[in-house]
Structures are given as C-alpha cells and as structure tokens.
PDB file of C-alpha atoms in Angstrom:
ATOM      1  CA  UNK A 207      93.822 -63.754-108.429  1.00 34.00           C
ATOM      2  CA  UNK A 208      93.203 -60.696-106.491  1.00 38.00           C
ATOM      3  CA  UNK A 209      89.795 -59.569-107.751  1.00 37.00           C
ATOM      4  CA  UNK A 210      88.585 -63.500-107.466  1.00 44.00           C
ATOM      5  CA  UNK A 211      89.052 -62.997-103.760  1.00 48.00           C
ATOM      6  CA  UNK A 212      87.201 -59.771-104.264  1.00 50.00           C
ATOM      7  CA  UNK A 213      84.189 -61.710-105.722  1.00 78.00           C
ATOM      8  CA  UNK A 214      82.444 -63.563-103.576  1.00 89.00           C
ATOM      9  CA  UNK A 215      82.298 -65.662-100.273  1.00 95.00           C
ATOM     10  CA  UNK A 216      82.762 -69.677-101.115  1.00 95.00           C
ATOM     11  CA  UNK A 217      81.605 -72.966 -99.421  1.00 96.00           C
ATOM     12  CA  UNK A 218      85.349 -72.980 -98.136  1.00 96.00           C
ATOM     13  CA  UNK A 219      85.114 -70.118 -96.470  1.00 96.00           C
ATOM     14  CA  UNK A 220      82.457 -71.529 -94.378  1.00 97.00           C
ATOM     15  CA  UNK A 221      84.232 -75.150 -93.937  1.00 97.00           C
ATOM     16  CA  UNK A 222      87.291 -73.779 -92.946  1.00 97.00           C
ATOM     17  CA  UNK A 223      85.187 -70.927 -90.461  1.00 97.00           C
ATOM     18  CA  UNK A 224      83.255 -73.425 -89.054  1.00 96.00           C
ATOM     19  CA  UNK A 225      86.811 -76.122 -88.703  1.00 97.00           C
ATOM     20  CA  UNK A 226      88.628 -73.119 -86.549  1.00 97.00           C
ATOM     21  CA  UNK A 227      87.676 -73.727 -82.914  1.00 92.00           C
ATOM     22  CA  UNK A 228      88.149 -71.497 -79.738  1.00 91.00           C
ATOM     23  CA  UNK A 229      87.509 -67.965 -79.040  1.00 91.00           C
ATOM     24  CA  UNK A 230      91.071 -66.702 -77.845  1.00 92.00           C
ATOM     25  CA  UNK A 231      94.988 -67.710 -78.949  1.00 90.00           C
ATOM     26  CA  UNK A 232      95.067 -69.788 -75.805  1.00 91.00           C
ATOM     27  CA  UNK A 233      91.814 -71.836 -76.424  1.00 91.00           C
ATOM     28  CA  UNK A 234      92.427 -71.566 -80.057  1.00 94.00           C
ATOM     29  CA  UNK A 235      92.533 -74.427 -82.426  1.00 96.00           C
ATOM     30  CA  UNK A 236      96.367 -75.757 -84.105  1.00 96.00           C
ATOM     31  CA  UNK A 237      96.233 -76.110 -87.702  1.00 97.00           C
ATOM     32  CA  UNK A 238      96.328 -79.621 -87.173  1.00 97.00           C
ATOM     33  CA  UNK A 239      93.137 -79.268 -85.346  1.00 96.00           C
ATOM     34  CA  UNK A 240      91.712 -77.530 -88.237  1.00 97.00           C
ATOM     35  CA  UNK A 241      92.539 -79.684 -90.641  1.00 97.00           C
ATOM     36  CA  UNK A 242      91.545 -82.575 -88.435  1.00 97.00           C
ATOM     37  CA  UNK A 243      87.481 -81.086 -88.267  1.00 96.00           C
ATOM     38  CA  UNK A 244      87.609 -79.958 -91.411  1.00 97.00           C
ATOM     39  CA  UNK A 245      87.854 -83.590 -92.643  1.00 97.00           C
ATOM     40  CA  UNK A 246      85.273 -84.395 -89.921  1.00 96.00           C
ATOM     41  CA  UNK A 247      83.137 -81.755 -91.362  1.00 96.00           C
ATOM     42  CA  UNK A 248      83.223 -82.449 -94.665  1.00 95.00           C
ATOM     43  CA  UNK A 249      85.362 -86.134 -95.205  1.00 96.00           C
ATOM     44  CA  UNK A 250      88.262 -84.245 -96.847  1.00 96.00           C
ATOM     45  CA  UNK A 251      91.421 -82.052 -96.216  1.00 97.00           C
ATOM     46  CA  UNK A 252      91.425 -78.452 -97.312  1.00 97.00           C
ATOM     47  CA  UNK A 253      93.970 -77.587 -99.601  1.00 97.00           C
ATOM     48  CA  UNK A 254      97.068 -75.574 -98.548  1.00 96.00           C
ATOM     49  CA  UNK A 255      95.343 -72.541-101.210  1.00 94.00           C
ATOM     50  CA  UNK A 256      92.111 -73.044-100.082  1.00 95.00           C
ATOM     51  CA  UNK A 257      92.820 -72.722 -96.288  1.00 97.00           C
ATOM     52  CA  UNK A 258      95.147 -69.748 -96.440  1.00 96.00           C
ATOM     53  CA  UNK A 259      92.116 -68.089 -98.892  1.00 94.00           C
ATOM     54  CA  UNK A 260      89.544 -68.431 -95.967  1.00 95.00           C
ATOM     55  CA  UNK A 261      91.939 -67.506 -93.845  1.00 95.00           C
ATOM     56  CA  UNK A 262      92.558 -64.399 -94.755  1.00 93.00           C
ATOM     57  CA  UNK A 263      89.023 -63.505 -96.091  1.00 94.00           C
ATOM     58  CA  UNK A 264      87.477 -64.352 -92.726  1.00 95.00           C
ATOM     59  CA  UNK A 265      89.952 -62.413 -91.060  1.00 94.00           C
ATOM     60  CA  UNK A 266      89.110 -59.609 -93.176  1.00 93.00           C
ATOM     61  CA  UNK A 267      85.610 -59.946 -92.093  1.00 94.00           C
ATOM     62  CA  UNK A 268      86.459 -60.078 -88.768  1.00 94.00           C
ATOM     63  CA  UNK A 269      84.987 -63.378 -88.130  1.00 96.00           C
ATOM     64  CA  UNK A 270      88.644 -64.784 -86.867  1.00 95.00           C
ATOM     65  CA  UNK A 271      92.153 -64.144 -85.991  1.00 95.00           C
ATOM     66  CA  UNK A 272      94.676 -66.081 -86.002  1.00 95.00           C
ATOM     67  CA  UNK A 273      98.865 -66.471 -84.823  1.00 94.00           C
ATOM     68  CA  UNK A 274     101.184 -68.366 -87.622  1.00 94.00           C
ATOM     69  CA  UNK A 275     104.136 -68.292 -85.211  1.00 93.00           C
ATOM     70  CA  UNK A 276     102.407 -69.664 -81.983  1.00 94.00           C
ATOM     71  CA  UNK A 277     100.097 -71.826 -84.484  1.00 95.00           C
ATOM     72  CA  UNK A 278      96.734 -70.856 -82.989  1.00 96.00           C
ATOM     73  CA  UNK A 279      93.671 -69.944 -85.087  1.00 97.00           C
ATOM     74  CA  UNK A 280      90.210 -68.664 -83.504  1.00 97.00           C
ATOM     75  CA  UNK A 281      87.029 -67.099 -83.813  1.00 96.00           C
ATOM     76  CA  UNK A 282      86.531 -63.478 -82.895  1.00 96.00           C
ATOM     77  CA  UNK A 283      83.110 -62.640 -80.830  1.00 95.00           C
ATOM     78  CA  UNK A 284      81.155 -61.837 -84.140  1.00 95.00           C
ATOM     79  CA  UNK A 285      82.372 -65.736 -85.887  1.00 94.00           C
ATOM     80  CA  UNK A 286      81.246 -67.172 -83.122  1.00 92.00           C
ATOM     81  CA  UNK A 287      77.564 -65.421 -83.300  1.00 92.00           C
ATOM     82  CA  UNK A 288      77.699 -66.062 -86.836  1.00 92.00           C
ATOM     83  CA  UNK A 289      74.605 -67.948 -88.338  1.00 92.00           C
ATOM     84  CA  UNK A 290      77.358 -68.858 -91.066  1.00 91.00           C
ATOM     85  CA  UNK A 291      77.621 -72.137 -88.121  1.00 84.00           C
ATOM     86  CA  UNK A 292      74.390 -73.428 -88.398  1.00 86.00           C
ATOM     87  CA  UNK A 293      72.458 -75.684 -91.173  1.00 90.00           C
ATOM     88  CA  UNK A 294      74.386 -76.735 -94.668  1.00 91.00           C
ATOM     89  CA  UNK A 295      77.464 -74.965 -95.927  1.00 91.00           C
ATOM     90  CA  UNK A 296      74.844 -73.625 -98.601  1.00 91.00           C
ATOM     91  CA  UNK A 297      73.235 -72.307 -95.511  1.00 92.00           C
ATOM     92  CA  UNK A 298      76.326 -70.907 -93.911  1.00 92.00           C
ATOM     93  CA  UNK A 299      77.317 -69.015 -97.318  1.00 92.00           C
ATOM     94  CA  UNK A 300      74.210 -67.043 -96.848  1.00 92.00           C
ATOM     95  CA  UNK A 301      74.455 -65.670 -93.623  1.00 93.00           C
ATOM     96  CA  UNK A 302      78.143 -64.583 -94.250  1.00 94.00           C
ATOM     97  CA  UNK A 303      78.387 -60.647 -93.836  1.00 92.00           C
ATOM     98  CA  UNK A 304      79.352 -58.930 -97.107  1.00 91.00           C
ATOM     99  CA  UNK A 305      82.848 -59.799 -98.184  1.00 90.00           C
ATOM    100  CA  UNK A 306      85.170 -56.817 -97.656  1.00 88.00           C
ATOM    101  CA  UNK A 307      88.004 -56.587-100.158  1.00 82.00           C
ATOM    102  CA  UNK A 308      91.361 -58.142 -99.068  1.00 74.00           C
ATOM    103  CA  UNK A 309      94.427 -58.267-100.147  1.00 74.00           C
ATOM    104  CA  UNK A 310      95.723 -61.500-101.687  1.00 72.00           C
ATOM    105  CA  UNK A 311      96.380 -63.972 -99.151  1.00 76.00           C
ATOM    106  CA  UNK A 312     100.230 -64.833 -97.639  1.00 77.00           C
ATOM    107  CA  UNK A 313     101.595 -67.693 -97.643  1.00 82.00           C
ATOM    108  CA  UNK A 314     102.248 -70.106 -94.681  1.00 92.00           C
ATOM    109  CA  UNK A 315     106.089 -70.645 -94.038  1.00 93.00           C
ATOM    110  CA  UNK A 316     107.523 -73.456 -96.250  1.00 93.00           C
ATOM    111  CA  UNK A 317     106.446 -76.655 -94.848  1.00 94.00           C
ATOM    112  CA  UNK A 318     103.880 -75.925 -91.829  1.00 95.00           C
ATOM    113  CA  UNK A 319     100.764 -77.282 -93.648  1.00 96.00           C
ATOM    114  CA  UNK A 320     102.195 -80.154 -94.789  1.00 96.00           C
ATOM    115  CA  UNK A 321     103.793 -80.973 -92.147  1.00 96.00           C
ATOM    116  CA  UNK A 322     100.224 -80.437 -90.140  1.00 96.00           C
ATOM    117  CA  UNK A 323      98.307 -82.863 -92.914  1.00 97.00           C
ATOM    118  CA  UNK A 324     101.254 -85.709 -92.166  1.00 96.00           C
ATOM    119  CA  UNK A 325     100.479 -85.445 -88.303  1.00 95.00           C
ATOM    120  CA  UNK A 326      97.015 -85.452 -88.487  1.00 95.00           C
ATOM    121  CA  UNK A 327      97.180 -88.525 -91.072  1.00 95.00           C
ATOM    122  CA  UNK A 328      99.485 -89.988 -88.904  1.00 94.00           C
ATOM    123  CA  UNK A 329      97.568 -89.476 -85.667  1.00 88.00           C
ATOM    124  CA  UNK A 330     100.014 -88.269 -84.127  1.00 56.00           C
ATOM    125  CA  UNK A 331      99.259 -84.661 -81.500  1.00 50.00           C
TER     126      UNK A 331
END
C-alpha cells in the first residue's frame, strides 16, 4: 500500500482538503465537522481509509495539520491559498503541488471515526 500513496494525488484528497476548515487548532474544524462538509460537499461520508489517506498526504504536502488528541484539523497558510479550493474536484486535483512521498498513513485510535460518523448522523454537536 505504500507505493499507492506514493503514486498520485486522488479526488479524496481534494474532498477531504477542501472538508477541513480553519486555519489554526483553535479555529480548526472536529472530525465531526469534517465529515459533516464532506457529505455537504460531495452527498457522502468519507471512509475511515480514505480520510486518514488524505490526511496524511496533505499533511505531507504541507497543505494541513492537524491534532488527534485535541480533535482539531486545519489548513496551513499554503492549503488555504491553494487553487486545489476552487472549481470541480477534477479541477482541484490539478492544482495540487506535486505529491511528496509519505509514509503509510496511522491509524485513528479505535473508535474516534465512528464514533464521529454516529454524531454527525445523529445530529448531535
């Protein structure tokens, strides 16, 4: 799985970039917040895979950081000036910078997406 993370950027990538709001930990978005616009964004719910992927590619990049523990994720100054934000996903994909190589992504602790899916679904905050 390694050198498929290696490969290329993918239309998740730019969902899940463009789903992470804020600029700093405190004005950051909770992974429930993520997961809530990323179903705004594009009517569905990223997988647990396919969020901790982006994650850690787009860190790699530079284009956000994030906290696990304090549950905050955000854009760094160069995510926010990305162009990967404006137009189609298609769009987005393009204007990515090139894709540094990255380890393979870490887990989240047992439970914490999950757990974030059933509160958004529920409403709940």
């Amino acid at each position: 799985m390694e050198t498929a993370l290696e490969e290329a950027w993918t239309l998740s990538d730019v969902w899940i970039l463009r789903s992470i709001g804020g600029v700093d930990p405190v004005h950051g978005s909770s992974l429930r917040q993520v997961i809530a616009t990323a179903d705004y964004l594009n009517h569905a719910i990223p997988l647990e895979d396919e969020f901790v992927t982006a994650v850690s590619r787009l860190a790699a990049a530079g284009l956000v950081e994030f906290d696990v523990a304090a549950d905050r994720y955000w854009r760094t100054a160069a995510g926010q000036s990305s162009a990967a934000h404006r137009g189609t996903f298609t769009a987005g994909l393009a204007a990515l910078p090139e894709l540094p190589s990255v380890r393979p992504p870490q887990a989240l602790p047992a439970g914490v997406f999950s757990s974030a899916v059933a509160s958004y679904l529920q409403g709940s905050t």
